[in-house]
Amino acid sequence: VITAMSRPMINHRGPEFAALFKELVEGLQWALRTRNDVLLFPASGTGGLEAAVVNLLSPDEQVLFCTIGSFGDRWANIAAGYGADVVRLEMPWGQAVVPEDVGRVLDEHPSINQVFVTHNETSTGVTNPLADIANVVKSREKILAVDSVSGASCLPLNTDDLGIDVLVTGSQKGWMAPPGLTMAVVSEAAYAVSARAKCPRWYFDFARERKYQERGQTYTTPPIVEMRAVAEGIAMLREEGLENAWTRHSTVAEMVRTGMEALGCSLFAAPDCRSNTVTAIDNPTGSPEKLKELLALLRTTYGLVLAGGQDKAQGQIFRIGHLGMIDEAAVYDIFDALEQGMRDVGVITDTGAGLAAAREVARRGAVAVG
Ligand SMILES: *Cc1c(COP(=O)(O)O)cnc(C)c1O
């Protein structure tokens, strides 16, 4: 990826760019299992979330957001910021959306025509039952928008089979690239909604972007470096095989979860919805200050960067990201560092139990995706 990123610049209105654009879009269609357009915008993932909102919604329109954490809240807040009448279906952090609840809310609010849902909630380490939710939404013939910034390419995702109308992802998570490029799958139904939607918009206008991308260009100057990086990430996924990559994430996640429990830690997410791309762990140190100390020690002494909790989970949990460029050997490195840090701050007395438990999971073989 780094080599791909270090090549000299090209004219973004020329034939070399058209070839890169084609390779990238076809690769994304392959990885996301879609025949729809994939529109590219220079922005972080949040830009893609905003693009979905401004192209699908009108001020005062009633709309359902299913939110189970920080990123779900962010998406709902964007829509509220544009004046939509946001109905929130919330779950306590650490739990997934119950598909039947989505059906109930839609039946109670017949004016709602659009549903927004997070595939994988990074702040809590929870994966929603996306196929079941999509089934509920599409059987009622509603528009479905999905945030899969931290799920796409790592978790099973058949965009067209599920009938997803807008799917948002971002370069810096499962695609193994740096931040800066957001990508949105857009269905014909979503374009039709967009033509009527009244939210103010300019930069993220789907119709104009589509017109340019039909010619192999983007409306604005594109982030060529990020595009090359994602294209290389997809080339790596093609070599591995998409379903093998999903299985790799499933195996690695099971190693992390089993290893953490072997260290006496409890996992934040409910057992039936734990994410294969990020694991949230209850703070084992006894206090938010001590957790901060542990994370700082890991970073400075052991070269391991882990995340704390976001928003109301701050001080309550820490998170291990295990997506994209991750394998079994990396999990051993994580436990080697983490256990030394936990010992140094007095959470455990002996090191090795987590690593041994993770090793035992790997020894039993690949863990099928659930
Ligand atoms: C990372 C992420 C985003 C986008 O965040 P940016 O910082 O704007 O790239 C959106 N949703 C989820 C679930 C994420 O994990």
Short mmCIF file of C-alpha atoms and ligand atoms in Angstrom, two decimals:
data_model
loop_
_atom_site.label_atom_id
_atom_site.label_comp_id
_atom_site.label_asym_id
_atom_site.label_seq_id
_atom_site.Cartn_x
_atom_site.Cartn_y
_atom_site.Cartn_z
CA VAL A 1 0.00 0.00 0.00
CA ILE A 2 2.78 2.40 0.90
CA THR A 3 4.51 1.70 -2.40
CA ALA A 4 1.27 2.32 -4.29
CA MET A 5 0.90 5.62 -2.46
CA SER A 6 4.40 6.84 -3.20
CA ARG A 7 4.10 7.02 -7.00
CA PRO A 8 4.19 10.41 -8.74
CA MET A 9 0.97 12.31 -9.30
CA ILE A 10 -1.13 12.01 -12.46
CA ASN A 11 -3.59 14.30 -14.19
CA HIS A 12 -7.00 13.63 -12.71
CA ARG A 13 -8.66 14.48 -16.05
CA GLY A 14 -6.42 12.12 -18.03
CA PRO A 15 -6.43 8.46 -19.15
CA GLU A 16 -4.23 7.15 -16.30
CA PHE A 17 -6.72 8.46 -13.81
CA ALA A 18 -9.63 6.92 -15.72
CA ALA A 19 -7.87 3.54 -15.44
CA LEU A 20 -7.33 3.96 -11.69
CA PHE A 21 -10.92 5.06 -11.23
CA LYS A 22 -12.21 2.02 -13.13
CA GLU A 23 -10.01 -0.39 -11.18
CA LEU A 24 -11.13 1.09 -7.86
CA VAL A 25 -14.86 1.20 -8.58
CA GLU A 26 -14.90 -2.32 -10.01
CA GLY A 27 -12.94 -3.51 -6.97
CA LEU A 28 -15.38 -1.86 -4.59
CA GLN A 29 -18.34 -3.37 -6.46
CA TRP A 30 -16.69 -6.76 -6.15
CA ALA A 31 -15.95 -6.40 -2.43
CA LEU A 32 -19.34 -4.91 -1.58
CA ARG A 33 -21.24 -7.31 -3.84
CA THR A 34 -23.10 -4.62 -5.71
CA ARG A 35 -23.79 -3.61 -9.31
CA ASN A 36 -24.82 -0.11 -8.29
CA ASP A 37 -22.66 2.99 -8.63
CA VAL A 38 -20.00 3.62 -6.00
CA LEU A 39 -19.60 7.39 -5.68
CA LEU A 40 -16.29 8.69 -4.34
CA PHE A 41 -15.88 11.88 -2.33
CA PRO A 42 -12.77 13.34 -0.72
CA ALA A 43 -13.85 13.28 2.93
CA SER A 44 -13.64 11.16 6.07
CA GLY A 45 -16.40 8.66 6.76
CA THR A 46 -18.51 11.33 8.42
CA GLY A 47 -18.64 13.12 5.07
CA GLY A 48 -20.19 9.99 3.60
CA LEU A 49 -22.76 9.94 6.42
CA GLU A 50 -23.61 13.57 5.66
CA ALA A 51 -23.83 12.79 1.92
CA ALA A 52 -26.47 10.13 2.62
CA VAL A 53 -28.50 12.52 4.76
CA VAL A 54 -28.47 15.51 2.38
CA ASN A 55 -29.27 13.40 -0.68
CA LEU A 56 -32.07 11.34 0.86
CA LEU A 57 -33.90 13.67 3.23
CA SER A 58 -35.94 16.86 3.27
CA PRO A 59 -36.37 19.25 6.21
CA ASP A 60 -39.29 18.18 8.45
CA GLU A 61 -39.40 14.74 6.86
CA GLN A 62 -39.94 12.00 9.43
CA VAL A 63 -37.14 9.42 9.32
CA LEU A 64 -35.97 6.50 11.47
CA PHE A 65 -32.42 6.26 12.81
CA CYS A 66 -31.48 3.07 14.64
CA THR A 67 -28.68 4.03 17.00
CA ILE A 68 -26.75 1.81 19.37
CA GLY A 69 -23.74 4.01 20.07
CA SER A 70 -21.66 7.02 19.26
CA PHE A 71 -21.59 6.71 15.45
CA GLY A 72 -25.32 6.01 15.25
CA ASP A 73 -25.91 9.12 17.37
CA ARG A 74 -23.64 11.12 15.07
CA TRP A 75 -25.64 10.13 11.98
CA ALA A 76 -28.97 10.97 13.66
CA ASN A 77 -27.53 14.30 14.80
CA ILE A 78 -26.47 15.17 11.25
CA ALA A 79 -30.06 14.60 10.08
CA ALA A 80 -31.43 16.62 12.99
CA GLY A 81 -28.96 19.36 12.09
CA TYR A 82 -30.49 19.51 8.61
CA GLY A 83 -33.97 19.81 10.12
CA ALA A 84 -35.28 16.28 9.60
CA ASP A 85 -37.88 14.98 12.06
CA VAL A 86 -35.70 12.25 13.54
CA VAL A 87 -37.29 9.26 15.26
CA ARG A 88 -34.59 7.40 17.20
CA LEU A 89 -34.73 3.70 17.94
CA GLU A 90 -32.04 3.42 20.61
CA MET A 91 -30.56 0.49 22.45
CA PRO A 92 -28.48 0.49 25.62
CA TRP A 93 -24.80 0.60 24.67
CA GLY A 94 -23.41 -2.87 24.18
CA GLN A 95 -26.58 -4.23 22.61
CA ALA A 96 -27.75 -4.63 19.02
CA VAL A 97 -30.92 -3.43 17.31
CA VAL A 98 -33.82 -5.87 17.63
CA PRO A 99 -35.19 -6.24 14.07
CA GLU A 100 -38.79 -6.66 15.32
CA ASP A 101 -38.51 -3.26 17.02
CA VAL A 102 -37.69 -1.68 13.66
CA GLY A 103 -40.87 -3.22 12.23
CA ARG A 104 -42.91 -1.98 15.18
CA VAL A 105 -41.64 1.61 14.87
CA LEU A 106 -42.26 1.61 11.12
CA ASP A 107 -45.81 0.33 11.67
CA GLU A 108 -46.40 3.04 14.30
CA HIS A 109 -45.06 5.78 11.99
CA PRO A 110 -46.44 5.04 8.51
CA SER A 111 -45.10 8.36 7.18
CA ILE A 112 -41.49 7.16 7.62
CA ASN A 113 -40.04 6.10 4.28
CA GLN A 114 -36.36 5.86 5.15
CA VAL A 115 -34.33 3.94 7.70
CA PHE A 116 -30.71 4.62 8.67
CA VAL A 117 -28.73 1.96 10.50
CA THR A 118 -25.13 1.34 11.59
CA HIS A 119 -23.76 -2.01 10.44
CA ASN A 120 -20.93 -2.19 12.95
CA GLU A 121 -20.93 0.21 15.92
CA THR A 122 -17.26 0.93 16.56
CA SER A 123 -17.85 2.73 19.86
CA THR A 124 -19.34 -0.34 21.55
CA GLY A 125 -17.94 -3.28 19.59
CA VAL A 126 -21.39 -4.39 18.44
CA THR A 127 -22.44 -5.71 15.02
CA ASN A 128 -26.11 -5.30 14.17
CA PRO A 129 -28.08 -8.19 12.60
CA LEU A 130 -28.05 -6.31 9.30
CA ALA A 131 -29.67 -9.01 7.15
CA ASP A 132 -32.67 -9.30 9.49
CA ILE A 133 -33.01 -5.52 9.78
CA ALA A 134 -32.80 -5.15 6.00
CA ASN A 135 -35.49 -7.79 5.63
CA VAL A 136 -37.84 -5.83 7.92
CA VAL A 137 -37.15 -2.55 6.12
CA LYS A 138 -37.32 -3.85 2.56
CA SER A 139 -40.45 -5.97 3.14
CA ARG A 140 -42.13 -2.62 3.90
CA GLU A 141 -40.56 -1.11 0.77
CA LYS A 142 -38.63 1.61 2.62
CA ILE A 143 -35.30 3.14 1.66
CA LEU A 144 -32.39 1.66 3.64
CA ALA A 145 -29.14 3.53 4.33
CA VAL A 146 -26.28 1.75 6.09
CA ASP A 147 -23.09 3.00 7.77
CA SER A 148 -20.55 0.24 7.18
CA VAL A 149 -17.43 2.33 7.72
CA SER A 150 -16.02 -0.24 10.16
CA GLY A 151 -17.65 -3.34 8.69
CA ALA A 152 -17.20 -3.31 4.92
CA SER A 153 -14.64 -5.78 3.55
CA CYS A 154 -14.26 -7.43 6.98
CA LEU A 155 -17.78 -8.61 7.82
CA PRO A 156 -20.19 -10.52 5.57
CA LEU A 157 -21.97 -7.92 3.46
CA ASN A 158 -24.04 -8.57 0.34
CA THR A 159 -25.14 -5.04 -0.45
CA ASP A 160 -27.52 -5.81 -3.35
CA ASP A 161 -29.00 -9.00 -1.89
CA LEU A 162 -29.96 -7.02 1.21
CA GLY A 163 -31.50 -4.27 -0.93
CA ILE A 164 -29.34 -1.56 0.62
CA ASP A 165 -29.98 1.79 -1.12
CA VAL A 166 -27.05 3.78 0.23
CA LEU A 167 -24.04 2.14 1.84
CA VAL A 168 -21.32 4.37 3.25
CA THR A 169 -17.76 3.29 3.90
CA GLY A 170 -14.41 4.99 4.43
CA SER A 171 -10.85 4.32 3.36
CA GLN A 172 -9.16 4.04 6.74
CA LYS A 173 -10.74 0.97 8.32
CA GLY A 174 -11.18 -2.36 6.55
CA TRP A 175 -9.69 -1.12 3.28
CA MET A 176 -6.18 -0.89 4.79
CA ALA A 177 -5.63 2.65 3.53
CA PRO A 178 -5.15 6.06 5.15
CA PRO A 179 -8.13 8.34 5.89
CA GLY A 180 -9.45 10.79 3.32
CA LEU A 181 -11.75 8.94 0.91
CA THR A 182 -15.38 8.12 1.54
CA MET A 183 -17.28 5.80 -0.75
CA ALA A 184 -21.05 5.49 -1.13
CA VAL A 185 -22.97 2.78 -2.98
CA VAL A 186 -26.10 4.41 -4.42
CA SER A 187 -29.09 2.48 -5.82
CA GLU A 188 -31.42 3.72 -8.57
CA ALA A 189 -34.13 4.11 -5.93
CA ALA A 190 -31.78 6.29 -3.89
CA TYR A 191 -31.05 8.50 -6.93
CA ALA A 192 -34.80 8.89 -7.44
CA VAL A 193 -35.28 9.93 -3.81
CA SER A 194 -32.33 12.27 -4.14
CA ALA A 195 -33.92 14.05 -7.10
CA ARG A 196 -36.85 15.04 -4.84
CA ALA A 197 -35.00 15.52 -1.54
CA LYS A 198 -34.90 19.14 -0.36
CA CYS A 199 -32.00 19.23 2.11
CA PRO A 200 -29.52 21.93 1.07
CA ARG A 201 -26.44 20.40 -0.53
CA TRP A 202 -23.59 21.19 -2.85
CA TYR A 203 -20.33 19.29 -2.34
CA PHE A 204 -22.03 15.94 -1.78
CA ASP A 205 -24.65 16.09 -4.55
CA PHE A 206 -25.16 12.54 -5.86
CA ALA A 207 -26.61 13.50 -9.27
CA ARG A 208 -23.73 15.76 -10.27
CA GLU A 209 -21.13 13.33 -9.00
CA ARG A 210 -22.77 10.52 -10.96
CA LYS A 211 -22.58 12.56 -14.16
CA TYR A 212 -18.83 13.04 -13.78
CA GLN A 213 -18.13 9.50 -12.66
CA GLU A 214 -19.92 8.10 -15.73
CA ARG A 215 -17.04 9.69 -17.65
CA GLY A 216 -14.38 8.19 -15.35
CA GLN A 217 -13.77 11.43 -13.46
CA THR A 218 -14.82 13.03 -10.20
CA TYR A 219 -16.35 16.50 -9.93
CA THR A 220 -13.65 17.89 -7.63
CA THR A 221 -9.98 17.01 -7.61
CA PRO A 222 -9.91 13.46 -6.20
CA PRO A 223 -7.65 12.15 -3.40
CA ILE A 224 -5.47 10.17 -5.83
CA VAL A 225 -3.12 8.87 -3.12
CA GLU A 226 -5.98 7.44 -1.04
CA MET A 227 -7.59 5.98 -4.16
CA ARG A 228 -4.38 4.14 -5.04
CA ALA A 229 -4.13 2.90 -1.47
CA VAL A 230 -7.67 1.51 -1.41
CA ALA A 231 -7.16 -0.06 -4.86
CA GLU A 232 -4.08 -1.84 -3.51
CA GLY A 233 -5.98 -2.91 -0.38
CA ILE A 234 -8.62 -4.44 -2.65
CA ALA A 235 -5.94 -6.15 -4.74
CA MET A 236 -4.74 -7.78 -1.51
CA LEU A 237 -8.30 -8.84 -0.68
CA ARG A 238 -8.66 -10.35 -4.17
CA GLU A 239 -5.52 -12.41 -3.61
CA GLU A 240 -6.79 -13.65 -0.28
CA GLY A 241 -10.42 -14.12 -1.33
CA LEU A 242 -13.21 -12.07 0.19
CA GLU A 243 -14.76 -14.87 2.21
CA ASN A 244 -11.33 -15.88 3.49
CA ALA A 245 -10.88 -12.31 4.72
CA TRP A 246 -14.22 -12.50 6.53
CA THR A 247 -13.13 -15.79 8.15
CA ARG A 248 -9.76 -14.29 9.11
CA HIS A 249 -11.56 -11.49 10.96
CA SER A 250 -13.84 -14.01 12.64
CA THR A 251 -10.88 -16.10 13.81
CA VAL A 252 -8.82 -13.14 15.00
CA ALA A 253 -11.81 -11.70 16.89
CA GLU A 254 -12.47 -15.00 18.64
CA MET A 255 -8.80 -15.13 19.64
CA VAL A 256 -9.02 -11.62 21.12
CA ARG A 257 -12.27 -12.28 22.98
CA THR A 258 -11.12 -15.62 24.39
CA GLY A 259 -7.74 -14.21 25.39
CA MET A 260 -9.29 -11.24 27.20
CA GLU A 261 -11.69 -13.46 29.11
CA ALA A 262 -8.79 -15.72 30.07
CA LEU A 263 -7.21 -12.64 31.66
CA GLY A 264 -10.30 -12.22 33.83
CA CYS A 265 -11.72 -9.34 31.81
CA SER A 266 -15.37 -9.03 30.85
CA LEU A 267 -16.48 -7.99 27.40
CA PHE A 268 -18.72 -4.95 27.04
CA ALA A 269 -20.92 -6.16 24.17
CA ALA A 270 -23.68 -8.73 24.66
CA PRO A 271 -22.56 -12.24 23.63
CA ASP A 272 -24.76 -12.59 20.55
CA CYS A 273 -23.68 -9.38 18.81
CA ARG A 274 -19.94 -9.04 19.40
CA SER A 275 -18.08 -7.45 16.52
CA ASN A 276 -15.39 -9.23 14.54
CA THR A 277 -13.61 -5.93 13.82
CA VAL A 278 -13.40 -4.27 17.24
CA THR A 279 -13.63 -5.62 20.79
CA ALA A 280 -14.76 -3.44 23.67
CA ILE A 281 -13.58 -4.54 27.11
CA ASP A 282 -14.89 -3.38 30.48
CA ASN A 283 -12.31 -1.31 32.32
CA PRO A 284 -10.40 -3.90 34.39
CA THR A 285 -8.34 -1.40 36.39
CA GLY A 286 -10.95 -0.13 38.84
CA SER A 287 -10.89 3.52 37.86
CA PRO A 288 -10.90 5.78 34.78
CA GLU A 289 -7.54 7.27 35.89
CA LYS A 290 -5.89 3.87 36.14
CA LEU A 291 -7.22 2.92 32.70
CA LYS A 292 -5.70 6.08 31.27
CA GLU A 293 -2.41 5.11 32.89
CA LEU A 294 -2.59 1.61 31.37
CA LEU A 295 -3.31 2.91 27.86
CA ALA A 296 -0.47 5.46 28.12
CA LEU A 297 1.95 2.80 29.36
CA LEU A 298 1.00 0.47 26.51
CA ARG A 299 1.60 3.23 24.00
CA THR A 300 4.88 4.55 25.37
CA THR A 301 6.56 1.42 26.72
CA TYR A 302 5.12 -1.44 24.72
CA GLY A 303 4.30 0.18 21.37
CA LEU A 304 0.65 -0.85 21.46
CA VAL A 305 -2.00 1.78 20.71
CA LEU A 306 -5.44 0.90 22.08
CA ALA A 307 -8.47 3.17 22.26
CA GLY A 308 -10.47 4.19 25.30
CA GLY A 309 -14.24 4.64 25.27
CA GLN A 310 -16.09 7.37 23.38
CA ASP A 311 -18.68 9.75 24.85
CA LYS A 312 -20.52 8.13 27.74
CA ALA A 313 -18.30 5.01 27.60
CA GLN A 314 -15.22 7.11 28.38
CA GLY A 315 -13.35 5.61 31.34
CA GLN A 316 -15.72 2.61 31.28
CA ILE A 317 -14.16 0.56 28.50
CA PHE A 318 -11.16 0.23 26.24
CA ARG A 319 -11.17 -1.09 22.69
CA ILE A 320 -8.93 -3.28 20.57
CA GLY A 321 -9.26 -2.68 16.84
CA HIS A 322 -8.65 -5.84 14.81
CA LEU A 323 -9.62 -5.11 11.24
CA GLY A 324 -7.96 -4.75 7.89
CA MET A 325 -4.25 -5.55 8.13
CA ILE A 326 -4.55 -8.05 10.98
CA ASP A 327 -3.57 -11.68 11.41
CA GLU A 328 -2.95 -14.29 14.10
CA ALA A 329 0.64 -13.16 14.64
CA ALA A 330 -0.57 -9.63 15.31
CA VAL A 331 -2.90 -10.96 18.01
CA TYR A 332 0.06 -12.59 19.76
CA ASP A 333 1.88 -9.26 19.66
CA ILE A 334 -1.18 -7.55 21.13
CA PHE A 335 -1.37 -9.98 24.06
CA ASP A 336 2.36 -9.91 24.65
CA ALA A 337 2.27 -6.14 25.08
CA LEU A 338 -1.11 -5.91 26.78
CA GLU A 339 -0.34 -8.50 29.43
CA GLN A 340 2.92 -6.80 30.38
CA GLY A 341 1.09 -3.51 30.73
CA MET A 342 -1.69 -5.07 32.78
CA ARG A 343 0.90 -6.65 35.05
CA ASP A 344 2.77 -3.36 35.46
CA VAL A 345 -0.39 -1.56 36.65
CA GLY A 346 -1.32 -4.48 38.92
CA VAL A 347 -4.39 -5.85 37.11
CA ILE A 348 -2.79 -9.29 36.74
CA THR A 349 0.14 -10.92 38.51
CA ASP A 350 1.33 -13.35 35.86
CA THR A 351 1.52 -12.89 32.10
CA GLY A 352 0.76 -15.51 29.48
CA ALA A 353 -2.81 -16.66 30.11
CA GLY A 354 -4.35 -14.47 27.40
CA LEU A 355 -1.77 -15.35 24.81
CA ALA A 356 -2.11 -19.07 25.58
CA ALA A 357 -5.90 -18.92 25.28
CA ALA A 358 -5.66 -17.05 21.96
CA ARG A 359 -3.16 -19.61 20.71
CA GLU A 360 -5.53 -22.43 21.63
CA VAL A 361 -8.33 -20.82 19.57
CA ALA A 362 -6.00 -20.56 16.57
CA ARG A 363 -4.81 -24.14 17.04
CA ARG A 364 -8.39 -25.40 16.72
CA GLY A 365 -8.57 -23.78 13.27
CA ALA A 366 -10.52 -21.11 11.43
CA VAL A 367 -13.67 -19.81 13.11
CA ALA A 368 -16.56 -19.75 10.64
CA VAL A 369 -18.35 -16.41 10.26
CA GLY A 370 -21.53 -16.50 12.30
C1 LIG B 1 -14.85 5.54 11.75
C2 LIG B 1 -16.33 5.51 11.61
C3 LIG B 1 -17.06 6.52 10.96
C4 LIG B 1 -16.42 7.69 10.27
O1 LIG B 1 -15.59 8.43 11.02
P1 LIG B 1 -14.55 9.46 10.35
O2 LIG B 1 -13.67 9.80 11.50
O3 LIG B 1 -15.34 10.62 9.87
O4 LIG B 1 -13.88 8.74 9.24
C5 LIG B 1 -18.42 6.38 10.84
N1 LIG B 1 -19.06 5.33 11.34
C6 LIG B 1 -18.42 4.33 11.97
C7 LIG B 1 -19.19 3.18 12.47
C8 LIG B 1 -17.02 4.40 12.13
O5 LIG B 1 -16.38 3.41 12.75
#
